[in-house]
């Protein structure tokens, strides 16, 4: 039986909402990410072709998951958004993004290339760390982007996260980044589980997400977590704030945050392709899982000019590797067992 576009859209909304619940709330996905992404793109395409099908509860309009009732809600002054995933996983995807940025900025062919900050897309969960007077006062999950969960007690157990910033900290500084679990820490954790005859964990991402949302901070402390800073939320009183994304990351490193060394500042689409290639060679040897790479327009002034769509900025895109989709599929078989 062939479904009408309306029926298929309803079916996709229901499926995607269920998968999002399993992934974001239960930390226990039942389908590979590539499958979720495929269905998501199908729904997006249907909604573009039939705008009347875009209901307010569509997953294409929402960020992330639902807030668990056990934690205090935290309102994000600056929303925590998603990142658009480039549909073309070949190197052309980098040129597509560069072309859309140039178009939006109204640049001519004769204008200079756009400068980008290229970095890894860490496969963990997003965290917002709030410092007042240089002291960590709150840590919140992304939640639905507007409201997150207060997980400060658990986050304080992560030794890589500074409790007090070094240097001349702004009055208010919200640092956004990814909490993740290194591959060797994940293996060691599972080894301990096996020795004790306990159930092993499925993958580093879901183990990290589960640890952060543990109700008992002592249990969370037993899960070895790491952190990489990759951006900012609310900022008050930062006089010498850098003007580029890469400059911001350098400054965050000086404040004491772990910032991943595998990043680069490149020019235009060709520069992005170069980074894409270099990281393709390196990614299997990295000590942590990545979910692709991220390209960001480096100038903060150009980022402001480009602005946002409903759930994502126009100045950033996630680019995955073709083989990565297959790899995710293999992992997902484990998930279902
Ligand atoms: P996203 O992962 O696509 O992109 C935004 C997130 O990227 C941010 O919140 C941040 O946490 C992270 N990130 C990592 N490195 C970053 C960097 N260098 N700079 C900026 N951000 C960085 O966000 P999303 O929209 O929540 O997630 C969708 C992803 O989750 C998809 O890839 C999808 O496959 C997966 N997912 C899977 C299932 C499933 O059932 N398997 C369900 C829901 C979502």
XYZ file of N, CA and C in Angstrom, residues 121-296:
528
model
N 34.016 16.793 15.189
C 32.697 16.725 15.820
C 32.773 15.591 16.842
N 32.927 15.973 18.087
C 33.111 15.001 19.167
C 31.798 14.289 19.425
N 31.888 12.980 19.647
C 30.656 12.206 19.815
C 30.391 11.988 21.307
N 29.804 12.989 21.914
C 29.468 12.907 23.330
C 28.162 13.627 23.558
N 28.102 14.447 24.632
C 26.895 15.248 24.777
C 27.269 16.676 25.137
N 26.427 17.589 24.634
C 26.729 19.016 24.768
C 26.519 19.475 26.203
N 27.407 20.366 26.652
C 27.319 20.863 28.023
C 27.550 22.371 28.016
N 26.834 23.078 28.876
C 27.054 24.509 29.036
C 27.574 24.735 30.448
N 28.767 25.315 30.560
C 29.390 25.543 31.872
C 29.356 27.038 32.158
N 28.756 27.425 33.271
C 28.631 28.855 33.580
C 29.599 29.250 34.694
N 30.432 30.258 34.394
C 31.390 30.772 35.367
C 30.995 32.199 35.711
N 30.919 32.490 37.005
C 30.672 33.863 37.451
C 31.863 34.274 38.295
N 32.476 35.411 37.940
C 33.697 35.832 38.644
C 34.776 34.764 38.540
N 34.780 34.000 37.469
C 35.824 32.991 37.233
C 35.583 31.679 37.953
N 34.422 31.517 38.628
C 34.161 30.289 39.391
C 32.999 29.522 38.748
N 33.162 28.207 38.634
C 32.086 27.389 38.049
C 30.867 27.420 38.981
N 29.735 27.915 38.459
C 28.535 27.973 39.309
C 27.441 27.031 38.814
N 27.482 26.657 37.518
C 26.418 25.786 37.012
C 26.858 25.046 35.743
N 26.392 23.800 35.658
C 26.597 23.027 34.432
C 25.237 22.505 33.990
N 24.908 22.702 32.721
C 23.584 22.309 32.229
C 23.693 21.563 30.915
N 22.814 20.560 30.744
C 22.747 19.846 29.464
C 22.038 20.744 28.432
N 22.053 20.328 27.179
C 21.374 21.112 26.143
C 19.857 21.002 26.282
N 19.370 19.817 26.682
C 17.917 19.624 26.788
C 17.241 19.851 25.453
N 16.196 20.696 25.441
C 15.517 20.967 24.170
C 16.095 22.223 23.503
N 17.237 22.673 23.965
C 17.888 23.830 23.368
C 17.574 25.113 24.123
N 16.337 25.246 24.604
C 15.929 26.434 25.358
C 16.099 26.183 26.857
N 15.792 24.959 27.289
C 15.890 24.587 28.704
C 16.679 23.293 28.834
N 17.655 23.307 29.728
C 18.448 22.098 29.968
C 18.273 21.608 31.391
N 19.091 20.631 31.769
C 19.018 20.067 33.117
C 20.255 20.482 33.907
N 20.048 20.823 35.171
C 21.171 21.203 36.029
C 21.900 19.938 36.496
N 23.109 19.734 35.968
C 23.888 18.533 36.325
C 25.220 18.938 36.984
N 25.195 20.087 37.664
C 26.429 20.655 38.232
C 27.189 19.656 39.107
N 26.484 18.950 39.977
C 27.187 18.049 40.913
C 27.974 16.985 40.161
N 27.373 16.426 39.123
C 28.064 15.385 38.357
C 29.239 15.953 37.570
N 29.055 17.133 37.023
C 30.103 17.723 36.184
C 31.323 18.111 37.023
N 31.088 18.502 38.273
C 32.209 18.838 39.164
C 33.166 17.659 39.354
N 32.682 16.430 39.093
C 33.551 15.263 39.286
C 34.500 15.050 38.094
N 34.316 15.827 37.012
C 35.205 15.671 35.842
C 36.455 16.521 36.059
N 37.581 15.850 36.231
C 38.797 16.570 36.649
C 39.293 17.549 35.589
N 38.980 17.306 34.310
C 39.462 18.202 33.254
C 38.725 19.539 33.244
N 37.596 19.621 33.922
C 36.814 20.865 33.887
C 37.276 21.778 35.020
N 37.760 22.989 34.665
C 38.262 23.865 35.729
C 37.131 24.344 36.641
N 37.372 24.296 37.947
C 36.389 24.824 38.897
C 36.590 26.332 39.024
N 37.828 26.774 38.785
C 38.151 28.208 38.812
C 39.027 28.507 37.601
N 38.718 29.607 36.905
C 39.467 29.907 35.679
C 40.799 30.573 36.020
N 41.785 30.361 35.165
C 43.057 31.056 35.349
C 43.002 32.368 34.576
N 43.757 33.353 35.019
C 43.825 34.625 34.308
C 42.648 35.536 34.627
N 42.488 36.545 33.760
C 41.504 37.597 33.992
C 40.152 37.213 33.391
N 39.336 36.497 34.160
C 38.087 35.956 33.606
C 37.006 37.035 33.513
N 36.153 36.961 32.468
C 35.012 37.887 32.369
C 34.057 37.688 33.554
N 33.184 38.682 33.807
C 32.236 38.603 34.931
C 31.354 37.358 34.782
N 30.841 37.142 33.554
C 30.057 35.933 33.267
C 30.629 35.290 32.011
N 30.896 34.008 32.075
C 31.395 33.301 30.892
C 30.726 31.941 30.840
N 29.946 31.719 29.800
C 29.367 30.384 29.595
C 30.142 29.694 28.493
N 30.733 28.576 28.833
C 31.540 27.834 27.864
C 30.754 26.612 27.434
N 30.664 26.438 26.133
C 29.944 25.276 25.597
C 30.961 24.272 25.089
N 30.675 23.014 25.315
C 31.596 21.994 24.850
C 30.972 20.620 24.942
N 31.809 19.623 24.739
C 31.315 18.248 24.678
C 31.911 17.414 25.805
N 31.054 16.745 26.571
C 31.517 15.756 27.546
C 31.557 14.426 26.799
N 32.672 13.734 26.887
C 32.810 12.488 26.130
C 33.626 11.497 26.937
N 33.703 10.275 26.453
C 34.529 9.267 27.116
C 35.589 8.786 26.126
N 36.854 8.813 26.561
C 37.928 8.329 25.689
C 37.762 6.829 25.448
N 38.278 6.371 24.299
C 38.136 4.941 23.973
C 38.823 4.055 24.998
N 40.032 4.452 25.466
C 40.740 3.582 26.424
C 40.016 3.566 27.775
N 39.450 4.702 28.171
C 38.686 4.736 29.431
C 37.440 3.860 29.322
N 36.831 3.879 28.137
C 35.635 3.051 27.914
C 35.985 1.565 28.008
N 37.118 1.194 27.366
C 37.540 -0.215 27.405
C 37.851 -0.642 28.835
N 38.553 0.233 29.576
C 38.922 -0.106 30.962
C 37.660 -0.241 31.828
N 36.690 0.631 31.581
C 35.435 0.578 32.352
C 34.725 -0.755 32.088
N 34.671 -1.145 30.824
C 34.014 -2.416 30.487
C 34.779 -3.614 31.030
N 36.113 -3.489 31.067
C 36.931 -4.569 31.636
C 36.554 -4.765 33.115
N 36.431 -3.634 33.817
C 36.050 -3.700 35.245
C 34.661 -4.321 35.397
N 33.746 -3.934 34.495
C 32.384 -4.484 34.547
C 32.431 -6.009 34.382
N 33.246 -6.463 33.404
C 33.346 -7.902 33.131
C 33.908 -8.639 34.345
N 34.973 -8.042 34.946
C 35.586 -8.687 36.124
C 34.575 -8.874 37.240
N 33.690 -7.879 37.385
C 32.689 -7.946 38.463
C 31.465 -8.758 38.061
N 31.447 -9.203 36.799
C 30.278 -9.934 36.303
C 29.095 -9.022 36.043
N 29.370 -7.691 35.880
C 28.286 -6.735 35.595
C 28.109 -6.555 34.088
N 26.976 -5.963 33.716
C 26.662 -5.720 32.305
C 27.646 -4.703 31.708
N 28.115 -4.970 30.476
C 29.029 -4.007 29.853
C 28.232 -2.906 29.153
N 28.926 -1.787 28.886
C 28.271 -0.647 28.244
C 28.382 -0.762 26.729
N 27.414 -0.127 26.040
C 27.315 -0.309 24.585
C 28.327 0.525 23.800
N 28.410 1.805 24.087
C 29.387 2.635 23.380
C 29.741 3.858 24.227
N 30.876 4.509 23.922
C 31.320 5.624 24.780
C 30.300 6.763 24.859
N 29.636 7.084 23.744
C 28.711 8.223 23.757
C 27.566 8.036 24.748
N 26.918 6.892 24.677
C 25.771 6.677 25.550
C 26.184 6.466 26.997
N 27.383 5.918 27.201
C 27.892 5.752 28.563
C 28.157 7.128 29.178
N 28.743 8.032 28.376
C 29.013 9.382 28.879
C 27.697 10.092 29.199
N 26.724 9.976 28.279
C 25.435 10.672 28.489
C 24.747 10.127 29.740
N 24.804 8.808 29.935
C 24.179 8.190 31.102
C 24.860 8.629 32.396
N 26.208 8.768 32.339
C 26.957 9.144 33.541
C 26.600 10.566 33.971
N 26.493 11.465 32.982
C 26.199 12.866 33.299
C 24.818 12.999 33.943
N 23.895 12.114 33.574
C 22.539 12.226 34.106
C 22.276 11.197 35.215
N 23.352 10.768 35.866
C 23.227 9.912 37.039
C 22.668 10.726 38.196
N 21.824 10.138 38.982
C 21.296 10.881 40.131
C 22.306 10.921 41.279
N 23.215 9.942 41.300
C 24.186 9.868 42.387
C 25.556 10.323 41.875
N 26.043 11.511 42.307
C 27.335 12.006 41.810
C 28.477 11.035 42.099
N 28.368 10.219 43.167
C 29.447 9.265 43.464
C 29.533 8.220 42.354
N 28.385 7.829 41.822
C 28.386 6.871 40.704
C 28.937 7.536 39.447
N 28.524 8.785 39.220
C 29.012 9.519 38.041
C 30.532 9.626 38.103
N 31.070 9.823 39.308
C 32.518 9.999 39.468
C 33.292 8.741 39.083
N 32.625 7.584 39.125
C 33.314 6.334 38.758
C 33.421 6.142 37.241
N 32.705 6.966 36.499
C 32.786 6.864 35.030
C 33.787 7.918 34.547
N 34.896 7.517 33.957
C 35.922 8.491 33.569
C 35.485 9.331 32.360
N 35.194 10.590 32.595
C 34.716 11.458 31.517
C 35.755 12.527 31.177
N 35.703 13.010 29.942
C 36.605 14.067 29.495
C 35.772 15.188 28.879
N 36.436 16.284 28.547
C 35.708 17.453 28.037
C 36.550 18.194 27.018
N 35.892 18.697 25.957
C 36.518 19.630 25.016
C 35.632 20.861 24.888
N 36.204 22.051 25.030
C 35.446 23.289 24.821
C 35.408 23.580 23.324
N 34.245 24.030 22.795
C 34.175 24.393 21.372
C 33.387 25.665 21.089
N 32.921 26.369 22.127
C 32.162 27.581 21.833
C 31.711 28.293 23.087
N 30.856 29.313 22.883
C 30.415 30.170 23.989
C 28.906 30.292 24.049
N 28.403 30.547 25.276
C 27.011 30.947 25.470
C 27.007 32.405 25.890
N 26.391 32.703 27.043
C 26.325 34.103 27.493
C 27.704 34.590 27.960
N 28.016 35.826 27.583
C 29.279 36.434 28.017
C 28.987 37.854 28.500
N 29.474 38.210 29.680
C 29.334 39.587 30.179
C 30.709 40.049 30.635
N 31.109 41.242 30.137
C 32.328 41.873 30.647
C 33.626 41.225 30.187
N 33.686 40.855 28.919
C 34.961 40.354 28.367
C 35.494 41.436 27.429
N 36.375 42.294 27.974
C 36.819 43.477 27.221
C 37.626 43.109 25.986
N 38.538 42.164 26.139
C 39.421 41.836 25.010
C 38.933 40.589 24.288
N 37.587 40.480 24.109
C 37.061 39.267 23.475
C 37.590 39.134 22.041
N 38.129 37.959 21.687
C 38.650 37.777 20.319
C 37.569 37.982 19.256
N 38.006 38.202 18.027
C 37.056 38.471 16.934
C 36.858 37.264 16.023
N 37.548 36.184 16.341
C 37.390 34.983 15.513
C 37.070 33.784 16.411
N 36.477 32.761 15.796
C 36.178 31.542 16.536
C 37.477 30.874 17.009
N 38.481 30.833 16.120
C 39.738 30.179 16.508
C 40.398 30.953 17.647
N 40.297 32.295 17.616
C 40.852 33.117 18.695
C 40.142 32.825 20.020
N 38.815 32.597 19.944
C 38.053 32.263 21.152
C 38.563 30.966 21.766
N 38.777 29.963 20.909
C 39.249 28.672 21.429
C 40.634 28.813 22.066
N 41.500 29.627 21.445
C 42.828 29.862 22.034
C 42.659 30.488 23.419
N 41.736 31.451 23.523
C 41.524 32.139 24.810
C 40.960 31.162 25.843
N 40.077 30.262 25.415
C 39.501 29.295 26.357
C 40.597 28.365 26.899
N 41.557 28.035 26.034
C 42.672 27.190 26.494
C 43.458 27.927 27.579
N 43.643 29.243 27.398
C 44.380 30.023 28.398
C 43.590 30.077 29.717
N 42.276 30.119 29.648
C 41.458 30.105 30.877
C 41.532 28.752 31.594
N 42.040 27.724 30.898
C 42.214 26.425 31.563
C 41.362 25.302 30.998
N 40.664 25.547 29.870
C 39.808 24.488 29.310
C 40.596 23.591 28.360
N 40.261 22.309 28.326
C 40.837 21.454 27.297
C 40.230 21.835 25.938
N 41.089 22.143 24.982
C 40.644 22.464 23.613
C 41.374 21.489 22.703
N 40.660 20.855 21.805
C 41.282 19.824 20.966
C 42.331 20.434 20.031
N 43.493 19.789 19.961
C 44.578 20.297 19.110
C 44.311 20.021 17.633
N 43.448 19.061 17.345
C 43.157 18.716 15.938
C 42.160 19.713 15.376
N 42.630 20.939 15.123
C 41.764 21.953 14.517
C 42.628 22.833 13.649
N 41.997 23.584 12.757
C 42.786 24.362 11.817
C 41.978 25.559 11.338
N 42.692 26.572 10.875
C 42.033 27.704 10.211
C 42.386 27.583 8.744
N 41.357 27.521 7.876
C 41.604 27.273 6.455
C 40.840 28.287 5.604
N 41.244 28.377 4.327
C 40.627 29.351 3.418
C 39.754 28.638 2.390
N 38.491 29.026 2.321
C 37.594 28.571 1.259
C 37.301 27.076 1.255
N 36.510 26.647 0.248
C 36.099 25.249 0.124
C 37.296 24.311 -0.009
N 38.331 24.748 -0.744
C 39.505 23.883 -0.938
C 40.200 23.632 0.396
N 40.234 24.655 1.244
C 40.847 24.504 2.569
C 40.063 23.510 3.414
N 38.737 23.548 3.308
C 37.902 22.612 4.067
C 38.161 21.179 3.604
N 38.275 21.008 2.286
C 38.530 19.668 1.750
C 39.867 19.137 2.274
N 40.865 20.014 2.357
C 42.176 19.603 2.873
C 42.045 19.065 4.296
N 41.283 19.773 5.141
C 41.099 19.337 6.532
C 40.346 18.008 6.570
N 39.307 17.912 5.740
C 38.496 16.695 5.638
C 39.404 15.499 5.339
N 40.326 15.689 4.393
C 41.250 14.597 4.004
C 42.207 14.256 5.145
N 42.796 15.292 5.755
C 43.777 15.038 6.831
C 43.115 14.262 7.969
N 41.889 14.630 8.322
C 41.224 13.970 9.446
C 40.753 12.565 9.081
N 40.487 12.348 7.783
C 40.102 11.001 7.351
C 41.253 10.030 7.625
N 42.490 10.513 7.399
C 43.663 9.671 7.667
C 43.827 9.406 9.162
N 43.476 10.395 9.962
C 43.793 10.336 11.394
C 42.719 9.708 12.251
N 41.477 9.693 11.769
C 40.382 9.472 12.721
C 40.400 8.116 13.408
N 40.847 7.051 12.732
C 40.873 5.743 13.404
C 41.880 5.721 14.545
N 42.909 6.569 14.437
C 43.952 6.587 15.467
C 43.662 7.568 16.597
N 42.557 8.292 16.519
C 42.249 9.264 17.581
C 41.890 8.524 18.868
N 42.174 9.122 20.027
C 41.845 8.430 21.287
C 40.365 8.511 21.664
N 39.548 9.136 20.808
C 38.114 9.253 21.119
C 37.315 9.144 19.824
N 35.996 8.875 19.957
C 35.143 8.752 18.772
C 34.764 10.131 18.241
N 34.706 10.242 16.921
C 34.141 11.465 16.349
C 32.963 11.094 15.465
N 32.121 12.106 15.251
C 30.881 11.913 14.529
C 30.961 12.729 13.242
N 32.172 12.852 12.675
C 32.379 13.690 11.501
C 33.225 14.884 11.887
N 33.186 15.924 11.019
C 33.909 17.144 11.351
C 32.955 18.329 11.239
N 33.369 19.467 11.780
C 32.504 20.655 11.768
C 33.276 21.802 11.132
N 32.627 22.506 10.211
C 33.216 23.711 9.633
C 32.451 24.904 10.188
N 33.177 25.930 10.633
C 32.524 27.135 11.141
C 33.151 28.358 10.484
